[in-house]
mmCIF file of C-alpha atoms in Angstrom:
data_model
loop_
_atom_site.group_PDB
_atom_site.id
_atom_site.type_symbol
_atom_site.label_atom_id
_atom_site.label_comp_id
_atom_site.label_asym_id
_atom_site.label_seq_id
_atom_site.Cartn_x
_atom_site.Cartn_y
_atom_site.Cartn_z
ATOM 1 C CA MET N 1 -50.277 167.888 41.199
ATOM 2 C CA ALA N 2 -47.359 169.232 39.224
ATOM 3 C CA PRO N 3 -43.637 169.703 39.789
ATOM 4 C CA ALA N 4 -42.798 173.161 41.056
ATOM 5 C CA SER N 5 -40.005 173.205 38.457
ATOM 6 C CA THR N 6 -40.651 171.946 34.956
ATOM 7 C CA ARG N 7 -39.810 168.387 33.560
ATOM 8 C CA ARG N 8 -40.490 157.825 21.519
ATOM 9 C CA TRP N 9 -42.235 155.590 19.779
ATOM 10 C CA LEU N 10 -41.617 152.349 21.557
ATOM 11 C CA ALA N 11 -39.426 149.945 19.633
ATOM 12 C CA VAL N 12 -37.865 146.581 20.363
ATOM 13 C CA THR N 13 -34.326 145.862 19.238
ATOM 14 C CA LEU N 14 -33.788 142.212 18.425
ATOM 15 C CA LEU N 15 -30.314 140.734 18.428
ATOM 16 C CA VAL N 16 -30.185 138.176 15.614
ATOM 17 C CA VAL N 17 -27.238 135.802 15.555
ATOM 18 C CA THR N 18 -26.892 133.963 12.226
ATOM 19 C CA CYS N 19 -24.718 130.864 12.055
ATOM 20 C CA PHE N 20 -23.334 129.543 8.773
ATOM 21 C CA ALA N 21 -22.074 125.999 8.254
ATOM 22 C CA ALA N 22 -18.319 125.973 7.487
ATOM 23 C CA PRO N 23 -17.408 124.482 4.045
ATOM 24 C CA LYS N 24 -15.535 121.170 4.037
ATOM 25 C CA PHE N 25 -11.991 121.043 2.618
ATOM 26 C CA ASP N 26 -9.945 117.951 1.664
ATOM 27 C CA LEU N 27 -6.495 119.130 2.742
ATOM 28 C CA ALA N 28 -3.401 117.375 3.899
ATOM 29 C CA ALA N 29 -2.752 117.731 7.591
ATOM 30 C CA GLN N 30 0.271 119.964 7.033
ATOM 31 C CA ASP N 31 -1.800 122.246 4.804
ATOM 32 C CA ALA N 32 -4.772 122.541 7.166
ATOM 33 C CA PRO N 33 -5.401 126.150 8.176
ATOM 34 C CA GLN N 34 -5.439 127.051 11.843
ATOM 35 C CA VAL N 35 -9.022 127.238 13.044
ATOM 36 C CA LEU N 36 -9.643 129.681 15.897
ATOM 37 C CA PRO N 37 -12.440 128.902 18.335
ATOM 38 C CA ALA N 38 -15.605 130.877 17.600
ATOM 39 C CA ALA N 39 -16.272 133.699 20.016
ATOM 40 C CA ALA N 40 -19.193 132.941 22.292
ATOM 41 C CA PRO N 41 -22.228 135.101 21.517
ATOM 42 C CA GLN N 42 -22.525 137.955 23.974
ATOM 43 C CA ARG N 43 -25.522 137.554 26.271
ATOM 44 C CA VAL N 44 -27.933 140.468 26.347
ATOM 45 C CA ASP N 45 -29.086 141.385 29.851
ATOM 46 C CA PRO N 46 -32.903 141.045 29.869
ATOM 47 C CA ARG N 47 -33.245 143.661 32.607
ATOM 48 C CA ALA N 48 -31.280 146.147 30.496
ATOM 49 C CA ILE N 49 -33.680 145.545 27.602
ATOM 50 C CA ALA N 50 -36.681 145.989 29.919
ATOM 51 C CA GLN N 51 -35.296 149.184 31.455
ATOM 52 C CA ARG N 52 -34.584 150.649 28.037
ATOM 53 C CA GLU N 53 -38.115 149.905 26.820
ATOM 54 C CA GLN N 54 -39.681 151.276 30.001
ATOM 55 C CA GLU N 55 -37.751 154.521 29.662
ATOM 56 C CA ARG N 56 -38.775 154.799 26.013
ATOM 57 C CA PHE N 57 -42.418 154.381 26.982
ATOM 58 C CA GLU N 58 -42.274 157.134 29.606
ATOM 59 C CA ASN N 59 -40.558 159.480 27.148
ATOM 60 C CA HIS N 60 -43.238 158.670 24.582
ATOM 61 C CA ARG N 61 -46.000 159.254 27.122
ATOM 62 C CA ARG N 62 -44.479 162.548 28.214
ATOM 63 C CA ARG N 63 -44.334 163.913 24.670
ATOM 64 C CA ASN N 64 -47.915 162.869 23.853
ATOM 65 C CA LEU N 65 -49.756 163.952 26.986
ATOM 66 C CA PRO N 66 -53.103 165.701 26.507
ATOM 67 C CA GLY N 67 -53.335 169.284 27.674
ATOM 68 C CA PHE N 68 -54.425 170.084 31.224
ATOM 69 C CA ARG N 69 -58.008 171.372 31.238
ATOM 70 C CA GLY N 70 -58.615 171.861 34.929
ATOM 71 C CA ARG N 71 -58.266 174.915 37.119
ATOM 72 C CA ARG N 72 -54.840 175.574 38.548
ATOM 73 C CA PRO N 73 -54.877 177.782 41.672
ATOM 74 C CA ARG N 74 -52.767 180.892 41.913
ATOM 75 C CA ASP N 75 -51.034 179.520 44.999
ATOM 76 C CA CYS N 76 -50.203 175.937 45.900
ATOM 77 C CA GLN N 77 -52.258 174.417 48.662
ATOM 78 C CA GLU N 78 -49.065 172.687 49.690
ATOM 79 C CA VAL N 79 -45.485 172.571 48.448
ATOM 80 C CA VAL N 80 -43.797 169.174 48.734
ATOM 81 C CA GLY N 81 -40.190 169.613 47.667
ATOM 82 C CA ARG N 82 -40.319 170.285 43.942
ATOM 83 C CA PHE N 83 -44.037 169.588 43.733
ATOM 84 C CA CYS N 84 -46.963 171.977 43.914
ATOM 85 C CA TYR N 85 -49.966 170.086 45.277
ATOM 86 C CA TRP N 86 -53.568 171.196 45.093
ATOM 87 C CA TYR N 87 -56.877 169.367 45.491
ATOM 88 C CA ASP N 88 -59.960 170.252 43.453
ATOM 89 C CA GLU N 89 -62.583 167.559 43.043
ATOM 90 C CA ASP N 90 -64.841 169.962 41.100
ATOM 91 C CA SER N 91 -62.418 170.381 38.183
ATOM 92 C CA PRO N 92 -63.349 168.822 34.832
ATOM 93 C CA GLU N 93 -62.285 165.246 34.273
ATOM 94 C CA PRO N 94 -58.795 164.926 32.774
ATOM 95 C CA ALA N 95 -58.673 164.543 29.021
ATOM 96 C CA PRO N 96 -58.838 160.934 27.758
ATOM 97 C CA GLU N 97 -55.510 159.234 27.290
ATOM 98 C CA PRO N 98 -54.441 159.319 23.610
ATOM 99 C CA ALA N 99 -54.562 156.034 21.721
ATOM 100 C CA THR N 100 -50.849 156.262 20.952
ATOM 101 C CA ILE N 101 -50.020 156.106 24.676
ATOM 102 C CA ILE N 102 -52.415 153.203 25.245
ATOM 103 C CA GLU N 103 -50.875 151.274 22.353
ATOM 104 C CA ALA N 104 -47.348 152.004 23.549
ATOM 105 C CA ARG N 105 -48.206 150.788 27.053
ATOM 106 C CA HIS N 106 -49.669 147.551 25.682
ATOM 107 C CA HIS N 107 -46.468 147.056 23.700
ATOM 108 C CA LEU N 108 -44.342 147.664 26.799
ATOM 109 C CA ILE N 109 -46.405 145.137 28.765
ATOM 110 C CA ASP N 110 -45.914 142.581 25.987
ATOM 111 C CA VAL N 111 -42.141 143.115 26.134
ATOM 112 C CA LEU N 112 -42.098 142.875 29.929
ATOM 113 C CA ASP N 113 -44.270 139.754 29.854
ATOM 114 C CA SER N 114 -41.967 138.056 27.374
ATOM 115 C CA LEU N 115 -38.875 138.867 29.412
ATOM 116 C CA GLY N 116 -40.599 138.102 32.713
ATOM 117 C CA ARG N 117 -41.694 134.631 31.710
ATOM 118 C CA GLU N 118 -38.087 133.816 30.866
ATOM 119 C CA ASN N 119 -36.758 135.500 34.032
ATOM 120 C CA PRO N 120 -39.315 134.987 36.848
ATOM 121 C CA ALA N 121 -36.665 135.680 39.512
ATOM 122 C CA ASP N 122 -35.936 139.213 38.270
ATOM 123 C CA ASN N 123 -37.583 141.490 40.841
ATOM 124 C CA TRP N 124 -37.357 144.627 38.670
ATOM 125 C CA ILE N 125 -39.140 143.062 35.699
ATOM 126 C CA ALA N 126 -41.803 141.477 37.929
ATOM 127 C CA GLY N 127 -42.467 144.807 39.637
ATOM 128 C CA GLN N 128 -42.801 146.754 36.393
ATOM 129 C CA ARG N 129 -45.148 144.116 34.962
ATOM 130 C CA VAL N 130 -47.463 144.540 37.954
ATOM 131 C CA ARG N 131 -47.122 148.341 37.814
ATOM 132 C CA TYR N 132 -48.162 148.735 34.181
ATOM 133 C CA LEU N 133 -50.834 146.036 34.307
ATOM 134 C CA ASN N 134 -52.367 147.938 37.231
ATOM 135 C CA GLU N 135 -52.111 151.155 35.222
ATOM 136 C CA SER N 136 -54.045 149.435 32.418
ATOM 137 C CA GLY N 137 -56.732 148.184 34.806
ATOM 138 C CA ARG N 138 -55.642 144.565 34.291
ATOM 139 C CA ASN N 139 -55.345 143.720 37.981
ATOM 140 C CA ALA N 140 -56.322 140.052 37.671
ATOM 141 C CA GLU N 141 -53.359 139.610 35.316
ATOM 142 C CA ALA N 142 -51.188 141.552 37.758
ATOM 143 C CA LEU N 143 -52.130 139.094 40.500
ATOM 144 C CA ALA N 144 -51.207 136.158 38.251
ATOM 145 C CA VAL N 145 -47.806 137.769 37.580
ATOM 146 C CA ALA N 146 -47.255 138.296 41.316
ATOM 147 C CA ARG N 147 -48.015 134.647 42.028
ATOM 148 C CA GLU N 148 -45.608 133.491 39.309
ATOM 149 C CA CYS N 149 -42.845 135.697 40.765
ATOM 150 C CA GLU N 150 -39.745 133.886 42.053
ATOM 151 C CA ALA N 151 -37.734 136.893 43.273
ATOM 152 C CA TYR N 152 -35.713 136.546 46.453
ATOM 153 C CA GLY N 153 -37.063 137.868 49.768
ATOM 154 C CA TRP N 154 -40.403 139.560 50.391
ATOM 155 C CA TRP N 155 -40.874 141.280 47.023
ATOM 156 C CA CYS N 156 -43.233 138.697 45.505
ATOM 157 C CA ASP N 157 -45.535 138.898 48.546
ATOM 158 C CA ALA N 158 -45.551 142.697 48.235
ATOM 159 C CA LEU N 159 -46.601 142.421 44.581
ATOM 160 C CA GLU N 160 -49.347 139.992 45.550
ATOM 161 C CA GLY N 161 -50.562 142.307 48.323
ATOM 162 C CA PHE N 162 -50.595 145.232 45.866
ATOM 163 C CA ALA N 163 -52.612 143.336 43.251
ATOM 164 C CA LEU N 164 -55.068 141.977 45.819
ATOM 165 C CA HIS N 165 -55.620 145.479 47.201
ATOM 166 C CA ALA N 166 -56.333 146.782 43.696
ATOM 167 C CA LEU N 167 -58.878 143.975 43.249
ATOM 168 C CA GLY N 168 -60.642 144.924 46.493
ATOM 169 C CA ARG N 169 -59.631 141.661 48.212
ATOM 170 C CA TYR N 170 -58.487 143.407 51.367
ATOM 171 C CA VAL N 171 -58.394 140.455 53.764
ATOM 172 C CA GLU N 172 -56.033 138.540 51.459
ATOM 173 C CA SER N 173 -54.019 141.699 50.851
ATOM 174 C CA GLU N 174 -53.520 142.131 54.597
ATOM 175 C CA GLU N 175 -52.315 138.538 54.819
ATOM 176 C CA ALA N 176 -49.803 139.082 52.010
ATOM 177 C CA TYR N 177 -48.469 142.275 53.566
ATOM 178 C CA GLY N 178 -48.271 140.491 56.909
ATOM 179 C CA ARG N 179 -45.830 138.060 55.282
ATOM 180 C CA VAL N 180 -43.884 141.027 53.879
ATOM 181 C CA LEU N 181 -43.469 142.615 57.302
ATOM 182 C CA ALA N 182 -42.468 139.299 58.876
ATOM 183 C CA ALA N 183 -39.707 138.811 56.285
ATOM 184 C CA MET N 184 -38.308 142.347 56.431
ATOM 185 C CA ARG N 185 -35.233 143.501 58.277
ATOM 186 C CA PRO N 186 -36.135 145.718 61.275
ATOM 187 C CA ARG N 187 -35.104 148.962 59.587
ATOM 188 C CA GLU N 188 -37.177 148.237 56.471
ATOM 189 C CA ARG N 189 -40.154 147.228 58.557
ATOM 190 C CA CYS N 190 -39.989 150.407 60.642
ATOM 191 C CA ASP N 191 -39.993 152.478 57.460
ATOM 192 C CA TRP N 192 -43.015 150.665 56.038
ATOM 193 C CA VAL N 193 -45.163 150.731 59.189
ATOM 194 C CA SER N 194 -44.408 154.364 60.061
ATOM 195 C CA LEU N 195 -47.486 156.600 60.200
ATOM 196 C CA VAL N 196 -45.482 159.837 60.120
ATOM 197 C CA PRO N 197 -46.320 160.837 56.498
ATOM 198 C CA HIS N 198 -50.056 160.779 57.312
ATOM 199 C CA LEU N 199 -50.216 162.479 60.718
ATOM 200 C CA ASP N 200 -51.050 166.018 61.747
ATOM 201 C CA ASP N 201 -48.698 167.785 64.138
ATOM 202 C CA ASP N 202 -50.604 166.899 67.321
ATOM 203 C CA THR N 203 -50.844 163.214 66.464
ATOM 204 C CA ARG N 204 -47.210 163.071 65.359
ATOM 205 C CA GLN N 205 -46.020 164.431 68.725
ATOM 206 C CA VAL N 206 -47.855 161.674 70.576
ATOM 207 C CA TYR N 207 -46.766 159.013 68.077
ATOM 208 C CA ASN N 208 -43.083 159.928 68.341
ATOM 209 C CA ARG N 209 -43.007 159.499 72.101
ATOM 210 C CA HIS N 210 -42.254 155.841 71.460
ATOM 211 C CA THR N 211 -39.833 154.309 68.993
ATOM 212 C CA CYS N 212 -40.480 151.636 66.394
ATOM 213 C CA GLY N 213 -40.954 148.184 67.874
ATOM 214 C CA GLU N 214 -42.135 149.332 71.287
ATOM 215 C CA PRO N 215 -45.484 147.774 72.289
ATOM 216 C CA GLU N 216 -46.988 151.202 72.995
ATOM 217 C CA ARG N 217 -46.194 152.414 69.479
ATOM 218 C CA GLU N 218 -47.517 149.246 67.847
ATOM 219 C CA ALA N 219 -50.746 149.542 69.853
ATOM 220 C CA PHE N 220 -51.075 153.182 68.747
ATOM 221 C CA GLU N 221 -50.580 152.195 65.092
ATOM 222 C CA ALA N 222 -53.198 149.465 65.338
ATOM 223 C CA ARG N 223 -55.628 151.863 66.984
ATOM 224 C CA VAL N 224 -55.118 154.508 64.289
ATOM 225 C CA TRP N 225 -55.657 152.035 61.463
ATOM 226 C CA TRP N 226 -58.802 150.665 63.071
ATOM 227 C CA LEU N 227 -60.246 154.168 63.419
ATOM 228 C CA SER N 228 -59.194 155.074 59.854
ATOM 229 C CA ARG N 229 -61.439 152.502 58.194
ATOM 230 C CA THR N 230 -64.052 153.914 55.848
ATOM 231 C CA ARG N 231 -66.470 151.013 56.312
ATOM 232 C CA TYR N 232 -66.237 149.353 59.713
ATOM 233 C CA ALA N 233 -68.532 146.490 58.731
ATOM 234 C CA MET N 234 -66.435 145.498 55.690
ATOM 235 C CA PRO N 235 -63.975 142.611 56.142
ATOM 236 C CA GLY N 236 -60.352 143.675 55.908
ATOM 237 C CA ASN N 237 -58.796 147.073 56.505
ATOM 238 C CA ASP N 238 -58.395 148.729 53.118
ATOM 239 C CA SER N 239 -56.901 151.893 54.641
ATOM 240 C CA ARG N 240 -53.977 149.891 55.973
ATOM 241 C CA THR N 241 -53.473 147.920 52.754
ATOM 242 C CA GLU N 242 -53.640 151.190 50.805
ATOM 243 C CA HIS N 243 -50.753 152.432 52.965
ATOM 244 C CA PHE N 244 -48.649 149.360 52.114
ATOM 245 C CA ALA N 245 -49.665 149.489 48.445
ATOM 246 C CA ARG N 246 -48.274 153.038 48.296
ATOM 247 C CA HIS N 247 -44.979 151.803 49.717
ATOM 248 C CA THR N 248 -44.963 149.101 47.031
ATOM 249 C CA TYR N 249 -45.530 151.724 44.340
ATOM 250 C CA VAL N 250 -42.630 153.756 45.685
ATOM 251 C CA GLN N 251 -40.455 150.689 45.076
ATOM 252 C CA PHE N 252 -41.696 150.600 41.468
ATOM 253 C CA LEU N 253 -40.439 154.159 40.967
ATOM 254 C CA ARG N 254 -37.034 153.933 42.636
ATOM 255 C CA ASP N 255 -35.179 152.449 39.653
ATOM 256 C CA ALA N 256 -37.682 153.131 36.881
ATOM 257 C CA PRO N 257 -38.379 156.647 35.589
ATOM 258 C CA SER N 258 -41.885 158.005 35.946
ATOM 259 C CA THR N 259 -43.397 160.610 33.637
ATOM 260 C CA PHE N 260 -41.568 163.436 35.407
ATOM 261 C CA THR N 261 -38.380 164.519 33.661
ATOM 262 C CA PHE N 262 -36.198 164.969 36.737
ATOM 263 C CA GLY N 263 -36.412 161.382 37.994
ATOM 264 C CA PHE N 264 -37.493 159.906 41.297
ATOM 265 C CA ASP N 265 -36.557 161.681 44.530
ATOM 266 C CA GLU N 266 -37.744 161.977 48.128
ATOM 267 C CA SER N 267 -40.306 164.618 47.144
ATOM 268 C CA GLU N 268 -42.069 162.191 44.818
ATOM 269 C CA ARG N 269 -41.860 159.504 47.484
ATOM 270 C CA GLU N 270 -43.633 161.762 49.987
ATOM 271 C CA VAL N 271 -46.330 162.718 47.486
ATOM 272 C CA VAL N 272 -47.080 159.058 46.680
ATOM 273 C CA LEU N 273 -47.194 158.050 50.356
ATOM 274 C CA ARG N 274 -49.475 160.924 51.314
ATOM 275 C CA PHE N 275 -51.817 161.140 48.328
ATOM 276 C CA GLY N 276 -51.400 157.912 46.353
ATOM 277 C CA TRP N 277 -50.074 157.226 42.876
ATOM 278 C CA PRO N 278 -51.476 159.004 39.798
ATOM 279 C CA VAL N 279 -54.455 157.746 37.825
ATOM 280 C CA ALA N 280 -53.991 160.173 34.900
ATOM 281 C CA TRP N 281 -51.420 162.579 33.495
ATOM 282 C CA SER N 282 -51.638 165.881 31.591
ATOM 283 C CA ARG N 283 -49.295 168.415 30.065
ATOM 284 C CA GLY N 284 -49.181 171.475 32.275
ATOM 285 C CA PRO N 285 -50.651 174.776 31.095
ATOM 286 C CA ASP N 286 -48.520 177.019 28.875
ATOM 287 C CA ASN N 287 -46.118 174.205 28.090
ATOM 288 C CA PRO N 288 -46.211 173.500 24.318
ATOM 289 C CA ILE N 289 -43.729 171.300 22.497
ATOM 290 C CA ARG N 290 -41.567 173.415 20.189
ATOM 291 C CA PRO N 291 -39.381 171.293 17.885
ATOM 292 C CA GLY N 292 -35.715 172.159 18.240
ATOM 293 C CA ASP N 293 -36.208 174.125 21.468
ATOM 294 C CA PRO N 294 -34.500 172.254 24.344
ATOM 295 C CA GLU N 295 -36.429 174.232 26.957
ATOM 296 C CA SER N 296 -39.736 172.929 25.604
ATOM 297 C CA GLU N 297 -38.502 169.399 26.314
ATOM 298 C CA ARG N 298 -38.759 170.154 30.053
ATOM 299 C CA ILE N 299 -42.407 169.240 30.100
ATOM 300 C CA ASN N 300 -44.458 170.384 33.065
ATOM 301 C CA VAL N 301 -46.478 167.285 33.978
ATOM 302 C CA VAL N 302 -49.692 167.483 35.992
ATOM 303 C CA THR N 303 -50.788 164.244 37.651
ATOM 304 C CA HIS N 304 -54.348 163.474 38.702
ATOM 305 C CA GLU N 305 -55.423 161.516 41.765
ATOM 306 C CA SER N 306 -58.701 159.672 42.268
ATOM 307 C CA THR N 307 -61.507 161.879 43.511
ATOM 308 C CA PRO N 308 -63.218 162.372 45.803
ATOM 309 C CA ALA N 309 -60.262 161.779 48.126
ATOM 310 C CA TYR N 310 -60.985 162.094 51.817
ATOM 311 C CA ARG N 311 -58.891 162.537 54.919
ATOM 312 C CA PHE N 312 -56.754 159.387 55.248
ATOM 313 C CA ILE N 313 -56.187 159.511 59.010
ATOM 314 C CA PRO N 314 -58.635 161.157 61.444
ATOM 315 C CA PRO N 315 -57.305 164.203 63.314
ATOM 316 C CA TYR N 316 -55.835 163.837 66.763
ATOM 317 C CA TYR N 317 -58.948 164.757 68.754
ATOM 318 C CA VAL N 318 -60.773 161.825 67.138
ATOM 319 C CA ILE N 319 -57.912 159.379 67.771
ATOM 320 C CA ALA N 320 -57.535 160.546 71.376
ATOM 321 C CA SER N 321 -61.255 160.429 72.281
ATOM 322 C CA PRO N 322 -63.394 158.814 69.573
ATOM 323 C CA ALA N 323 -66.267 158.203 71.987
ATOM 324 C CA VAL N 324 -66.785 161.936 72.594
ATOM 325 C CA SER N 325 -65.726 163.333 69.229
ATOM 326 C CA ASP N 326 -68.294 164.918 66.944
ATOM 327 C CA SER N 327 -68.750 162.904 63.758
ATOM 328 C CA ILE N 328 -68.301 166.022 61.631
ATOM 329 C CA TYR N 329 -64.558 165.846 62.327
ATOM 330 C CA TRP N 330 -63.990 162.314 61.053
ATOM 331 C CA ALA N 331 -63.884 162.713 57.282
ATOM 332 C CA VAL N 332 -64.562 166.337 56.423
ATOM 333 C CA GLN N 333 -61.988 168.447 54.653
ATOM 334 C CA HIS N 334 -61.111 170.973 57.361
ATOM 335 C CA PRO N 335 -57.372 171.729 57.072
ATOM 336 C CA PRO N 336 -54.840 170.511 57.595
ATOM 337 C CA VAL N 337 -55.538 167.432 55.472
ATOM 338 C CA VAL N 338 -52.096 165.849 55.615
ATOM 339 C CA ALA N 339 -52.942 162.766 53.541
ATOM 340 C CA ARG N 340 -55.847 161.645 51.376
ATOM 341 C CA TYR N 341 -57.424 158.380 50.276
ATOM 342 C CA SER N 342 -60.149 157.745 47.697
ATOM 343 C CA PRO N 343 -61.904 154.456 48.567
ATOM 344 C CA PRO N 344 -63.031 152.885 45.284
ATOM 345 C CA TYR N 345 -66.323 151.758 46.852
ATOM 346 C CA ALA N 346 -67.190 155.173 48.394
ATOM 347 C CA ARG N 347 -67.609 157.757 45.687
ATOM 348 C CA LYS N 348 -69.258 160.147 48.114
ATOM 349 C CA LEU N 349 -69.318 160.453 51.900
ATOM 350 C CA LEU N 350 -72.306 162.259 53.404
ATOM 351 C CA MET N 351 -73.396 163.129 56.909
ATOM 352 C CA LEU N 352 -76.053 160.670 58.066
ATOM 353 C CA GLU N 353 -79.485 161.916 59.152
ATOM 354 C CA HIS N 354 -79.965 159.968 62.369
ATOM 355 C CA GLN N 355 -81.017 159.840 66.009
ATOM 356 C CA MET N 356 -79.296 157.624 68.552
ATOM 357 C CA ALA N 357 -80.014 156.449 72.076
ATOM 358 C CA ILE N 358 -78.085 154.246 74.512
ATOM 359 C CA PHE N 359 -79.683 152.206 77.307
ATOM 360 C CA ARG N 360 -77.995 150.330 80.102
ATOM 361 C CA ARG N 361 -79.056 146.748 80.687
ATOM 362 C CA GLY N 362 -76.883 145.533 83.585
ATOM 363 C CA ASP N 363 -73.344 145.250 82.199
ATOM 364 C CA THR N 364 -74.587 145.646 78.599
ATOM 365 C CA ALA N 365 -75.129 148.748 76.498
ATOM 366 C CA LEU N 366 -78.100 148.638 74.132
ATOM 367 C CA VAL N 367 -77.621 151.153 71.313
ATOM 368 C CA VAL N 368 -80.504 152.058 69.023
ATOM 369 C CA LEU N 369 -80.020 154.189 65.921
ATOM 370 C CA ALA N 370 -82.725 155.515 63.608
ATOM 371 C CA TYR N 371 -81.474 156.635 60.191
ATOM 372 C CA ASP N 372 -82.886 158.218 57.033
ATOM 373 C CA VAL N 373 -81.164 158.240 53.646
ATOM 374 C CA SER N 374 -84.338 158.526 51.590
ATOM 375 C CA LYS N 375 -83.426 162.030 50.437
ATOM 376 C CA VAL N 376 -80.141 160.777 48.975
ATOM 377 C CA GLY N 377 -81.969 158.726 46.377
ATOM 378 C CA VAL N 378 -80.333 155.360 47.082
ATOM 379 C CA ASP N 379 -81.718 152.069 45.821
ATOM 380 C CA SER N 380 -82.805 150.167 48.925
ATOM 381 C CA THR N 381 -82.240 146.842 47.144
ATOM 382 C CA GLU N 382 -78.515 147.666 47.145
ATOM 383 C CA LEU N 383 -78.313 149.324 50.552
ATOM 384 C CA GLN N 384 -76.324 147.860 53.426
ATOM 385 C CA ALA N 385 -76.767 149.438 56.836
ATOM 386 C CA ALA N 386 -74.383 148.821 59.711
ATOM 387 C CA LEU N 387 -74.043 149.966 63.292
ATOM 388 C CA VAL N 388 -70.589 149.088 64.631
ATOM 389 C CA LEU N 389 -69.557 149.635 68.265
ATOM 390 C CA SER N 390 -66.154 149.247 69.906
ATOM 391 C CA PRO N 391 -64.513 150.269 73.194
ATOM 392 C CA GLY N 392 -61.672 151.462 70.963
ATOM 393 C CA GLN N 393 -58.853 151.201 73.472
ATOM 394 C CA ASN N 394 -56.622 148.207 72.769
ATOM 395 C CA GLY N 395 -55.181 148.400 69.275
ATOM 396 C CA GLU N 396 -55.334 145.083 67.474
ATOM 397 C CA ALA N 397 -57.336 143.656 70.366
ATOM 398 C CA MET N 398 -60.206 146.077 69.732
ATOM 399 C CA GLN N 399 -63.378 144.064 69.499
ATOM 400 C CA ALA N 400 -66.295 145.223 67.404
ATOM 401 C CA PHE N 401 -69.957 144.586 68.128
ATOM 402 C CA SER N 402 -72.191 145.194 65.159
ATOM 403 C CA ALA N 403 -75.583 144.953 63.554
ATOM 404 C CA ILE N 404 -75.443 144.618 59.748
ATOM 405 C CA VAL N 405 -78.523 144.583 57.498
ATOM 406 C CA ASP N 406 -78.380 143.844 53.760
ATOM 407 C CA ASN N 407 -81.115 145.199 51.470
ATOM 408 C CA ALA N 408 -81.940 147.684 54.200
ATOM 409 C CA PRO N 409 -84.803 150.175 53.811
ATOM 410 C CA ALA N 410 -83.930 153.817 53.134
ATOM 411 C CA ARG N 411 -85.459 154.675 56.529
ATOM 412 C CA GLY N 412 -85.097 152.293 59.441
ATOM 413 C CA THR N 413 -83.518 151.411 62.764
ATOM 414 C CA LEU N 414 -80.501 149.413 63.866
ATOM 415 C CA THR N 415 -79.857 147.898 67.285
ATOM 416 C CA ALA N 416 -76.538 146.588 68.605
ATOM 417 C CA ARG N 417 -75.306 145.398 71.992
ATOM 418 C CA ALA N 418 -71.873 145.789 73.546
ATOM 419 C CA PRO N 419 -70.266 145.816 77.018
ATOM 420 C CA TRP N 420 -71.269 148.890 79.003
ATOM 421 C CA GLY N 421 -68.814 151.784 78.790
ATOM 422 C CA PRO N 422 -67.549 154.389 76.317
ATOM 423 C CA LEU N 423 -68.175 153.198 72.750
#
């Protein structure tokens, strides 16, 4: 991803106040000089220091980005405001991040940590600490920072939910984001729970028939998130916590410059909500740095998302009738793919070789599925097989009936029971 229009070594300034002892004089009272009170030392705003250092880091990163070595299409797959978005999971991996950027980021984190420990109630510093620790892959430290946070309102819970999501602790992340939603004002909550950025046109028309807060809309949201799970047998809904983590990342960017030169705007917000935050950055093609040339300072930055990244929300015909939809439509890349998500535990999604049969036993459905993944070359000692059934009609009240087998064979059968009806 790159902006449609184009876009220092990190240093810490220390304020040193030196105090000298005044010499003693043996003077008569009438000869004593007038002593003026010493001016109080001016307090330096810790957030101002942090913001200055963060901006310096992003400028330093921008000027030291490695060159883009992928394949840029002639035409954008999608234009989002000032951004040209394209998806190509077959491109070469982005160039490794230069050591100078890594060192500068570590230095920035050290500065933020020092200021944050002295100012645990500063929401901006706490947020940027979690942001750059996550960027460095230090998510356990990010969680510790979130739990030390003393900022007012729901921000600390949002940071905790973000860090827990990054650690793959999705049940706890859902709990943290549940506290965030409970503490929000109605308008904020409606913005955070809205599915609009992820929906195709057909689904959006149905979704917008009801307004935020109406039971019908909340049931629809719960239904969509249940159907959007990548692994139905895994505790917690990582698709939903990914959605809230993206909203948290948007908050990181609102008052803190990213690598793009033009600053945060609604276009960048939409890109983050739909496709996630970047995992790597490159200098765009044909964009060299030329000393003394102001135009070359407008660096064209290309950001890289995690790949493979699959359809975030199933299309409308799956949401409307999951029991009769063909499985080929659930996660394949047929356009339009409005939003994407790359589950960290699912590096590849494949169609499953299988046969299935359903038998009625009174008021119970007996479902038998025979599967074969032997041609994929998986290690059966690490294979988990799951058959999950649900009526799929009642939002949060949807009940799942499942059969889960650990250390499953590469070829085998699964049997699950559920109430008779569409499943």
